[in-house]
Amino acid sequence: MKRYNPSDIEPKWQATWDEQKVNEVTIDDTRQKLYVAGMFPYPSGAGIHTGHAFSYSIVDAIARFHRQHGLNVLNPMGWDTFGLPGENYAIKTGTSPAVATATNIANIRKQFKRMGISIDWSREINTSDPEYYRWTQWIFTKLFERGLAYQKESLQWWCPVDKTVLANEQVEAGRCWRCGSIVEKKSMKQWFFKITDYAEALLEEIDDLNWPQKIKTAQANWIGKSEGAEIEFKLEGTDETITVFSTRPDTLFGATFLVLAPEHPLVQSLVTAEFADFVATYVKSAIKKSDIERMNESREKTGVFTGSYAMNPATGAPVPIWIADYVLAGYGTGAVMGVPAHDERDFAFAEAFKLPIINVIEPETGTPQQDPEARQSIVAIVRNPRTNTYLSINWGQQGGNLFVGGGRENDEAVVATALREIAEETGYKNVSLVSQTGPMHHNYFAHSKNVARRIEAHALLFDLIDEERTETALEADEQGKFTVEWLSEADVQAKVQDELHATSYDLLVNHSIYHGEGVLTNSGAFDGMSTSQAREEIVAWLEQEKTGRTKTTYKMRDWLISRQRYWGAPIPIIHCEIHGAVAVPEDQLPVMLPEIADYAPKGDGLSALARATDWVNTTCPTCGGPAKRETDTMDGFACSSWYLLRYADPHNTEQAWDPAVVNYWNPVDYYIGGDHAVAHLLYVRFWTHVFKDMGLVNFKEPIQKLVYHGYINAEDGTKMSKSKGNVVDPLEVIEQGYGADALRTYVLFMGPIDLDAAWSSKGIAGVYRFLNRVWVLAQQYQESDKTFVGHDEALRRLQHKVIRKVTDDFHRLSFNTAISALMEYTNELYKLKVDGFSDEAWAEALGSLMQLIAPFAPHIAEEIWQQLGHTSLIQENPWPVWDDALIVDEAITIIVQVNGKLRAKLSVSPDTNEDAIKTLALEDEHVMSFVGDKKPAKVIYVPGRLVNIVV
RNA sequence: GGGCGAGUGGCGGAAUCGGUAGACGCGCUAGACUCAAAAUCUGGUUCUCGCAAGGGAGUGGGGGUUCAAGUCCCCCCUUGCCCACCA
């Protein structure tokens, strides 16, 4: 018998697939297309690691599965080559990054081929190839034409080590994402893409994407839409105004100060002579501060008074204008109105600087009822300061735990009512008032009295002085209905569920700032109005007065694409003294990266390209006069924002792509990756939306289904890293003798694809053993005498069941369970005697196994498929189909439970009726011993599954 | 601080619609083959009481809904990821 030796069969089939170009595809209108792609790799010198092996094993399983279904499957590959690692390597070695890149690509291409990934290599692309970046530049010029690419002087994150500007998403907790050094702010003229124009469109489509929820949420949070109003505050003594943005215009009457960001343009003109020095010092230090420094400080509020006042447009009251770094320059208008009564940050600021606090919202809880009866009441929280526990009344099923509560009669004072209720309900009489809230409102339905109520409540906090108690005095309907308990803080949080009581505790004990909904107070004509209604009416009124308007803002900023680096696509702009920034005309593209001697930036904020004077000095495309080329290059994310379109039409020399071709292949049906949750995916979406508007594609969203997988960690559970020396090289695993099939099958068997997993050398050995069993099984069949016996049902049943299971699992991308089903199937076949069934049935049973295993382990599948006598490749044969009739078992197992506990199993034929099964269950000896002579109260039958006898 | 996940044997994980918890694999273990070992094959393997038949407990903790809960609801704990003074 021939031994299973992957290195004998894998390279052989890889060569065959290559020669027959089985993975190369063209447009075919007679077949359904399927486009599957992994996020293209950055070709590093280290080659691919198991993370890549995992990612592309998913890609390939999906590709092969659909090819076996007869679909026209596009599975391309390319290289994301521009970027800092390539440039840093070039700076170190002095050789062009293009040279090292080419070597790395050749190496990695070999790795992918040795893994047997079914890629259409004729479509290979490389973002640093002039034939590619020519079109990246062309897209830039189109965005420029549409006003979507622009230049602006702005403060930018600057990495002092890499000597480059960083995008917001490249700053992680105040540090450079690449080298980890603390970043600084620097003012520079930079190129931006105006992604903010598409904020709403990008947000709108998120709901409909078939993407993991966490990625969708991350994108929505990134866009960060919030609806509110802009409100103008007139400066005292001038005609100037300060505009603030607020999502809570309903709290306008409570605005007692204004705060500007240190970078706010009005700061200089506002500050009075008296405060000029303080302000200048504060602004200077605030702007210099990096995020990490700000974060390391506690959240204590800092700020300075400008000496100026503005007027609250609602109250006419003067409000002092302050400057503080808790207000961000880049969001909203860079100025806020401080409403300390209803915003925690404003409250902290007001406390720190002794600013007035005006309450304008009375909390309202519960669900408003029809025609409620109005009542007045109190909530009394009694704290025992010695044990730090809180007096609570447990109403059991009726309402859980509450504090002391009760109605306030006629003119009874609030405190008096509370004292009375405490004594009546709990007997405690010696308490001292600590604090109390203003009026609150609560809506509920009093079931005991069958009446809807809206109560006005006051909450009070008392400290218990001593344990002395009197007789309780309860109303008739309260007798014996509750018990008095002392609860710890944790128990209060867990057990006091009633909204009014929980809110009372929050306000009085936790000293929370109330920012929920409620009823307006201290708000002039708007008193008594609900907060939600007031949000609309106050803005409407401001609009009438021309001092405010509704406004939607987004957290997302425009996409900064300038990089002061050599190794990127040059921005195709020529600066002319007369015509300013002029786009390079299409027929002069690409703007080639010139070869230079020294790639290092010199810390002047310019790329090394600035020193290539022959290249920089050129003529203006408009007037022919002397002009200079832009020396910034584009962010690598620009290159990767359209490559999924270029794959469809990779060799087009006339245009970036032919819309007809792209409209056939795109959008991508499955996009697989485990990186780039936000930026890359958002940028790809942004460009595709623009292309749709330009008529270059006929879809808005580039990616139908996003498959976001986890990481593969090292055997010790930590991240694989070169420095720790725990990196597993896929090629090594293959060459150790396990082979590509075992590697691919193992990474998919480790667990669900969205979970992280740790590499296990024992684990891959187990999968190799499985493939070896498959091999041995096939060889045993080949060498048997293939006698026909005649009863093939058992074999067929196994075969058709596994077809259904694997097919189902594929549709939910549950590869680990599909593989485990194939293992079970193989184990079952092992147990059957080879000569116990017909030759025909065996050939089919094994043939199906090969077809089902092929997406994971294509080489062994192809080899055995051929041994079984097939002359065409597996992927040219249709995926097996199961026959429901063949899956029906001769006998099914019915579980018998008594009171929900498993007591017996019945084996019955599937057509046994309910009554017969119930009778069998009740007659079972073991069941009878549990039922005894009691009469079953209920017998529940779940068809085909179980009987539950309730006694 | 906020948002979103996750928590099941010694380990990775399975249980797809509320219906046999622990599939499959690793590890461990007993046996077969062997002079022996490796490889391979066969069996066992949640904990616990019991010679056994069988019983009891059990999916991070507490409560609830249900004939029935890993699965649904409430609270808490732990942990991962993302965001983080966004008005």
PDB file of C-alpha atoms (C1' of nucleotides) in Angstrom, chain B residues 1-2 5 7 9 11-12 16 20 24 26-30 39-42 51 56 61 67-68 78-79 81:
ATOM      1  C1'   G B   1     -15.967  56.516  31.274  1.00  0.00           C
ATOM      2  C1'   G B   2     -18.835  54.656  26.668  1.00  0.00           C
ATOM      3  C1'   G B   5     -18.342  40.737  21.855  1.00  0.00           C
ATOM      4  C1'   G B   7     -17.035  33.245  29.553  1.00  0.00           C
ATOM      5  C1'   G B   9     -14.025  19.191  30.709  1.00  0.00           C
ATOM      6  C1'   C B  11      -6.818  22.234  26.429  1.00  0.00           C
ATOM      7  C1'   G B  12      -9.075  24.126  21.266  1.00  0.00           C
ATOM      8  C1'   U B  16     -27.813  25.925  13.641  1.00  0.00           C
ATOM      9  C1'   U B  20     -30.048  13.910  25.087  1.00  0.00           C
ATOM     10  C1'   C B  24     -14.768  16.521  16.535  1.00  0.00           C
ATOM     11  C1'   C B  26      -5.598  17.556  21.292  1.00  0.00           C
ATOM     12  C1'   G B  27      -3.895  15.537  25.806  1.00  0.00           C
ATOM     13  C1'   C B  28      -4.240  11.565  29.181  1.00  0.00           C
ATOM     14  C1'   U B  29      -5.193   6.289  29.794  1.00  0.00           C
ATOM     15  C1'   A B  30      -5.887   0.829  28.989  1.00  0.00           C
ATOM     16  C1'   A B  39       3.863   4.586  13.666  1.00  0.00           C
ATOM     17  C1'   U B  40      -0.919   2.424  13.323  1.00  0.00           C
ATOM     18  C1'   C B  41      -5.418   0.188  15.203  1.00  0.00           C
ATOM     19  C1'   U B  42      -9.378  -0.710  19.215  1.00  0.00           C
ATOM     20  C1'   C B  51     -18.680  -3.425  43.069  1.00  0.00           C
ATOM     21  C1'   G B  56     -26.629  13.349  42.387  1.00  0.00           C
ATOM     22  C1'   G B  61     -22.044  34.131  40.017  1.00  0.00           C
ATOM     23  C1'   C B  67     -43.201  21.214  31.195  1.00  0.00           C
ATOM     24  C1'   A B  68     -38.006  22.080  29.626  1.00  0.00           C
ATOM     25  C1'   U B  78     -14.247  38.504  34.860  1.00  0.00           C
ATOM     26  C1'   U B  79     -12.122  39.156  30.171  1.00  0.00           C
ATOM     27  C1'   C B  81     -11.606  44.397  21.200  1.00  0.00           C
TER      28        C B  81
END
